[in-house]
Short mmCIF file of C-alpha atoms in Angstrom, two decimals:
data_model
loop_
_atom_site.label_atom_id
_atom_site.label_comp_id
_atom_site.label_asym_id
_atom_site.label_seq_id
_atom_site.Cartn_x
_atom_site.Cartn_y
_atom_site.Cartn_z
CA MET A 1 -42.71 205.00 95.06
CA ILE A 2 -44.24 206.82 92.31
CA ASN A 3 -46.37 205.04 89.30
CA VAL A 4 -45.66 206.20 85.69
CA LEU A 5 -46.80 205.23 82.58
CA PHE A 6 -44.07 204.03 80.40
CA ILE A 7 -45.09 203.49 76.78
CA ALA A 8 -42.65 201.52 74.71
CA MET A 9 -43.76 200.20 71.30
CA GLU A 10 -40.48 197.97 71.37
CA PHE A 11 -40.09 195.85 74.41
CA ALA A 12 -39.11 192.42 75.61
CA PRO A 13 -39.67 189.64 74.77
CA VAL A 14 -39.48 190.96 71.12
CA ASN A 15 -35.91 191.23 70.25
CA THR A 16 -35.48 194.52 68.47
CA THR A 17 -32.65 196.91 68.76
CA GLY A 18 -34.70 199.52 70.60
CA ASN A 19 -35.91 196.98 73.19
CA PHE A 20 -32.77 197.11 75.59
CA ARG A 21 -32.89 200.75 76.41
CA SER A 22 -36.47 200.33 77.51
CA LEU A 23 -35.78 196.98 79.30
CA LYS A 24 -32.88 198.46 81.49
CA PHE A 25 -34.73 201.66 82.13
CA VAL A 26 -37.62 199.10 83.59
CA LYS A 27 -34.90 197.11 85.32
CA TYR A 28 -33.38 200.24 87.14
CA PHE A 29 -36.29 202.57 87.42
CA ASN A 30 -37.23 201.24 91.28
CA SER A 31 -33.82 202.36 92.26
CA PHE A 32 -34.84 205.88 91.78
CA GLY A 33 -38.38 205.77 93.32
CA ILE A 34 -40.12 205.01 90.08
CA ASN A 35 -42.55 202.28 89.55
CA PRO A 36 -42.99 201.67 85.74
CA ILE A 37 -46.28 200.61 84.17
CA VAL A 38 -45.44 199.36 80.83
CA ILE A 39 -47.77 200.08 78.00
CA THR A 40 -46.60 198.06 74.74
CA LEU A 41 -47.64 196.29 71.67
CA ASP A 42 -48.66 192.67 72.13
CA VAL A 43 -45.94 190.36 70.94
CA GLU A 44 -47.90 189.04 67.78
CA SER A 45 -48.67 192.86 66.51
CA ALA A 46 -44.74 193.63 67.40
CA GLN A 47 -43.45 190.60 65.36
CA LYS A 48 -45.55 191.89 62.36
CA ILE A 49 -44.34 195.44 62.66
CA PHE A 50 -40.57 194.87 63.40
CA LYS A 51 -40.44 191.91 60.85
CA SER A 52 -36.84 190.82 61.54
CA ALA A 53 -37.64 190.65 65.34
CA LYS A 54 -37.53 187.15 66.82
CA VAL A 55 -38.87 186.46 70.61
CA ASP A 56 -36.26 185.81 73.14
CA LYS A 57 -38.18 185.05 76.59
CA SER A 58 -34.79 185.41 78.36
CA LEU A 59 -34.93 189.07 77.89
CA LEU A 60 -37.83 189.14 80.47
CA ASP A 61 -35.47 187.80 83.40
CA ASP A 62 -34.24 191.36 83.81
CA LEU A 63 -37.55 192.61 84.62
CA PRO A 64 -38.15 193.21 88.42
CA SER A 65 -40.89 190.79 90.00
CA GLY A 66 -44.23 192.21 89.60
CA THR A 67 -43.57 194.47 86.86
CA GLU A 68 -46.93 195.39 85.29
CA ILE A 69 -47.01 195.22 81.69
CA TYR A 70 -49.94 195.84 79.48
CA ARG A 71 -49.82 194.53 75.85
CA ILE A 72 -52.28 195.88 73.56
CA PRO A 73 -52.77 194.77 69.97
CA CYS A 74 -52.19 196.92 67.07
CA GLU A 75 -54.18 196.71 63.70
CA ASP A 76 -52.23 194.75 61.00
CA PRO A 77 -50.12 196.56 58.81
CA ASP A 78 -50.04 194.47 55.77
CA LYS A 79 -53.09 196.51 54.03
CA TYR A 80 -50.85 199.65 54.06
CA TYR A 81 -48.24 197.74 51.95
CA SER A 82 -50.57 195.43 49.94
CA GLY A 83 -49.07 196.56 46.67
CA LYS A 84 -46.21 198.78 45.18
CA PHE A 85 -48.83 201.67 44.77
CA ARG A 86 -50.08 201.46 47.95
CA THR A 87 -46.60 201.16 49.81
CA PHE A 88 -45.45 204.41 47.77
CA LEU A 89 -48.71 206.16 49.01
CA THR A 90 -48.19 205.10 52.51
CA ILE A 91 -44.61 206.05 52.63
CA TYR A 92 -44.70 209.31 50.56
CA PHE A 93 -47.58 210.74 52.20
CA SER A 94 -46.49 210.11 55.55
CA ILE A 95 -43.82 212.06 57.76
CA LYS A 96 -43.54 209.23 60.09
CA ASP A 97 -44.50 205.65 60.81
CA ASN A 98 -48.08 204.79 61.16
CA ILE A 99 -47.99 202.47 64.09
CA ALA A 100 -49.64 204.90 66.54
CA LYS A 101 -52.62 205.67 64.09
CA ARG A 102 -53.24 201.83 63.86
CA TRP A 103 -52.72 201.27 67.80
CA GLU A 104 -54.59 204.31 68.93
CA LYS A 105 -58.08 202.78 68.96
CA ASN A 106 -57.19 199.72 70.99
CA LEU A 107 -54.96 202.05 73.44
CA MET A 108 -57.75 204.53 73.98
CA ASN A 109 -60.06 201.81 74.87
CA LYS A 110 -58.14 200.61 77.72
CA ILE A 111 -56.30 203.58 78.81
CA GLU A 112 -58.58 204.93 80.91
CA ALA A 113 -58.89 202.03 83.08
CA ILE A 114 -55.40 201.63 83.31
CA ILE A 115 -54.63 205.16 84.62
CA ALA A 116 -57.86 204.78 87.15
CA LYS A 117 -56.29 201.73 88.65
CA HIS A 118 -52.56 202.77 88.77
CA ASN A 119 -52.93 206.65 89.36
CA PRO A 120 -49.67 207.40 87.42
CA LYS A 121 -47.96 210.77 87.89
CA ALA A 122 -46.31 211.04 84.87
CA ILE A 123 -45.96 209.63 81.14
CA ILE A 124 -42.54 208.46 79.72
CA THR A 125 -42.19 207.39 76.32
CA THR A 126 -39.27 206.26 74.05
CA LEU A 127 -38.77 207.10 70.46
CA PRO A 128 -38.53 205.60 67.71
CA PRO A 129 -41.11 204.60 66.68
CA PHE A 130 -41.73 208.21 66.29
CA SER A 131 -45.33 208.21 66.27
CA ALA A 132 -45.18 207.27 70.10
CA GLY A 133 -44.42 210.95 70.35
CA ASN A 134 -47.72 212.22 69.15
CA LEU A 135 -49.71 209.76 71.04
CA ALA A 136 -48.11 210.10 74.17
CA ALA A 137 -48.30 213.75 73.90
CA GLN A 138 -51.98 213.18 73.38
CA LEU A 139 -52.49 211.41 76.69
CA SER A 140 -50.49 213.84 78.56
CA GLY A 141 -53.06 216.69 77.44
CA ARG A 142 -55.93 214.54 77.90
CA PHE A 143 -54.88 213.43 81.61
CA LYS A 144 -53.18 216.39 82.55
CA LEU A 145 -49.93 214.35 83.20
CA PRO A 146 -46.27 215.45 82.76
CA LEU A 147 -44.46 214.13 79.89
CA VAL A 148 -40.98 213.01 79.55
CA LEU A 149 -39.34 211.89 76.21
CA ASP A 150 -36.52 209.65 75.79
CA MET A 151 -35.01 210.15 72.30
CA ARG A 152 -32.92 207.11 71.41
CA ASP A 153 -32.27 208.73 68.10
CA GLY A 154 -32.52 211.83 66.20
CA TRP A 155 -35.84 212.68 64.57
CA THR A 156 -36.02 215.87 62.15
CA LYS A 157 -32.11 215.10 61.46
CA TRP A 158 -32.07 211.63 61.65
CA CYS A 159 -31.32 211.37 57.93
CA ILE A 160 -31.11 207.70 57.54
CA SER A 161 -32.71 208.37 54.15
CA PRO A 162 -33.60 211.45 52.27
CA TYR A 163 -36.91 213.47 52.80
CA GLY A 164 -39.52 212.98 49.75
CA SER A 165 -39.47 216.83 49.79
CA ARG A 166 -38.70 220.07 51.84
CA LEU A 167 -42.12 220.05 52.85
CA HIS A 168 -41.48 216.50 54.61
CA TYR A 169 -38.68 217.83 56.44
CA TYR A 170 -40.32 221.03 57.57
CA LEU A 171 -43.61 219.01 58.96
CA THR A 172 -41.50 216.72 60.61
CA TYR A 173 -39.57 219.63 61.99
CA LEU A 174 -42.76 221.24 63.30
CA GLU A 175 -44.27 218.00 64.79
CA GLU A 176 -40.66 217.52 66.81
CA LYS A 177 -40.95 221.04 68.12
CA ARG A 178 -44.52 220.64 69.08
CA ILE A 179 -43.82 217.50 71.04
CA PHE A 180 -40.67 218.89 72.49
CA LYS A 181 -42.34 221.91 73.97
CA ARG A 182 -45.13 219.78 75.37
CA ALA A 183 -42.65 217.55 77.17
CA SER A 184 -41.27 218.58 80.52
CA ALA A 185 -38.02 216.93 80.02
CA ILE A 186 -36.33 215.19 77.46
CA THR A 187 -33.61 212.61 77.54
CA THR A 188 -31.24 211.36 75.00
CA VAL A 189 -28.23 209.11 74.42
CA THR A 190 -25.18 211.65 74.11
CA ASN A 191 -24.06 215.19 74.51
CA GLN A 192 -23.70 215.49 70.67
CA LEU A 193 -27.44 214.32 69.96
CA ALA A 194 -28.49 216.79 72.86
CA ASP A 195 -26.56 219.75 70.94
CA VAL A 196 -28.27 218.50 67.65
CA PHE A 197 -31.86 218.75 69.26
CA LYS A 198 -30.84 222.27 70.95
CA GLU A 199 -29.42 223.73 67.63
CA THR A 200 -32.36 222.68 65.75
CA HIS A 201 -35.10 224.06 68.15
CA LYS A 202 -33.61 227.00 69.57
CA ASP A 203 -36.81 228.23 71.09
CA VAL A 204 -37.27 225.07 73.26
CA ASP A 205 -35.83 225.44 76.42
CA PRO A 206 -32.15 223.94 76.63
CA GLN A 207 -32.70 222.96 80.32
CA LYS A 208 -35.32 220.49 79.17
CA PHE A 209 -32.49 217.98 77.83
CA HIS A 210 -30.61 215.61 79.83
CA VAL A 211 -28.19 212.70 78.53
CA VAL A 212 -28.58 209.26 79.74
CA THR A 213 -25.63 207.22 78.19
CA ASN A 214 -26.52 203.76 76.89
CA GLY A 215 -23.93 201.00 78.60
CA TYR A 216 -23.43 197.86 80.34
CA ASP A 217 -24.68 196.76 83.47
CA THR A 218 -22.21 193.83 83.79
CA ASP A 219 -18.73 194.06 85.28
CA LEU A 220 -16.13 194.29 82.81
CA ASN A 221 -12.89 193.33 84.20
CA PHE A 222 -9.29 194.57 82.53
CA GLU A 223 -7.19 194.27 85.38
CA ASN A 224 -5.19 191.31 84.03
CA ASP A 225 -5.38 192.66 80.24
CA GLU A 226 -1.99 193.99 78.72
CA GLU A 227 -1.74 196.90 76.29
CA ILE A 228 -1.14 195.82 72.97
CA GLU A 229 0.27 198.12 70.36
CA ILE A 230 -1.69 197.52 67.00
CA GLY A 231 0.74 196.06 64.41
CA ARG A 232 3.32 194.71 66.83
CA HIS A 233 1.67 191.57 68.29
CA ASP A 234 1.71 187.70 68.36
CA ASN A 235 -0.80 186.35 65.94
CA ASN A 236 -2.26 184.04 68.36
CA VAL A 237 -3.42 187.11 70.34
CA GLU A 238 -7.16 187.38 70.92
CA PHE A 239 -8.78 190.90 70.82
CA ASN A 240 -12.21 191.92 71.99
CA ILE A 241 -13.25 195.06 70.07
CA GLY A 242 -16.05 197.23 71.24
CA TYR A 243 -17.42 199.56 68.64
CA THR A 244 -20.17 202.26 69.65
CA GLY A 245 -20.67 203.80 66.25
CA ALA A 246 -20.32 207.04 64.81
CA PHE A 247 -24.09 208.12 64.54
CA TYR A 248 -23.88 211.11 67.00
#
């Protein structure tokens, strides 16, 4: 069993969309000879940052007994959004979130002791938030540890909102490329997203990219289900519909 640092800003019991993949990674890492040392935000900080998130302590039931979790506070984000003009400056003059910038001091004050105690052999981090990538790359260089990136979403070509300018896009592209080059391996969620990364960064070794799909870890039993032709069914038939989205 080898120890690794697992940096996940979104993590249980704070119930964000991004927490689930991280949670399941930690649940099953032991099966692959990996003992994750989880580095995450403290619950109070995470609730302030991910404002719609609730705390669901039942999520912690998935964690193996004895999982080491370090919950490190983050500077309050409110001052960056204290008014409309300050909010505009914060957003427009940034190419990523500022969570790592606000978390870095507290993290760096503790990380050396954590590494000395656990002697990890690698760093794994999961993005977004995208600022975690630069922070993990810094730690990788400082402590001479291999870096593994888990890309739950696209970054340069995420495209959920327009870039402020071509310069915003280009600077994001350069940061993504720099961190990809630093990484020893990059996991992502679909073959399509892996292809997007390879196409965007042709000078990054394509062999670095590996697909670890999302999924369920419960039994889905369809043995007694009947095929039903849509449009030709009894109105009393109950349908269960699963939708995985068309993002990638």
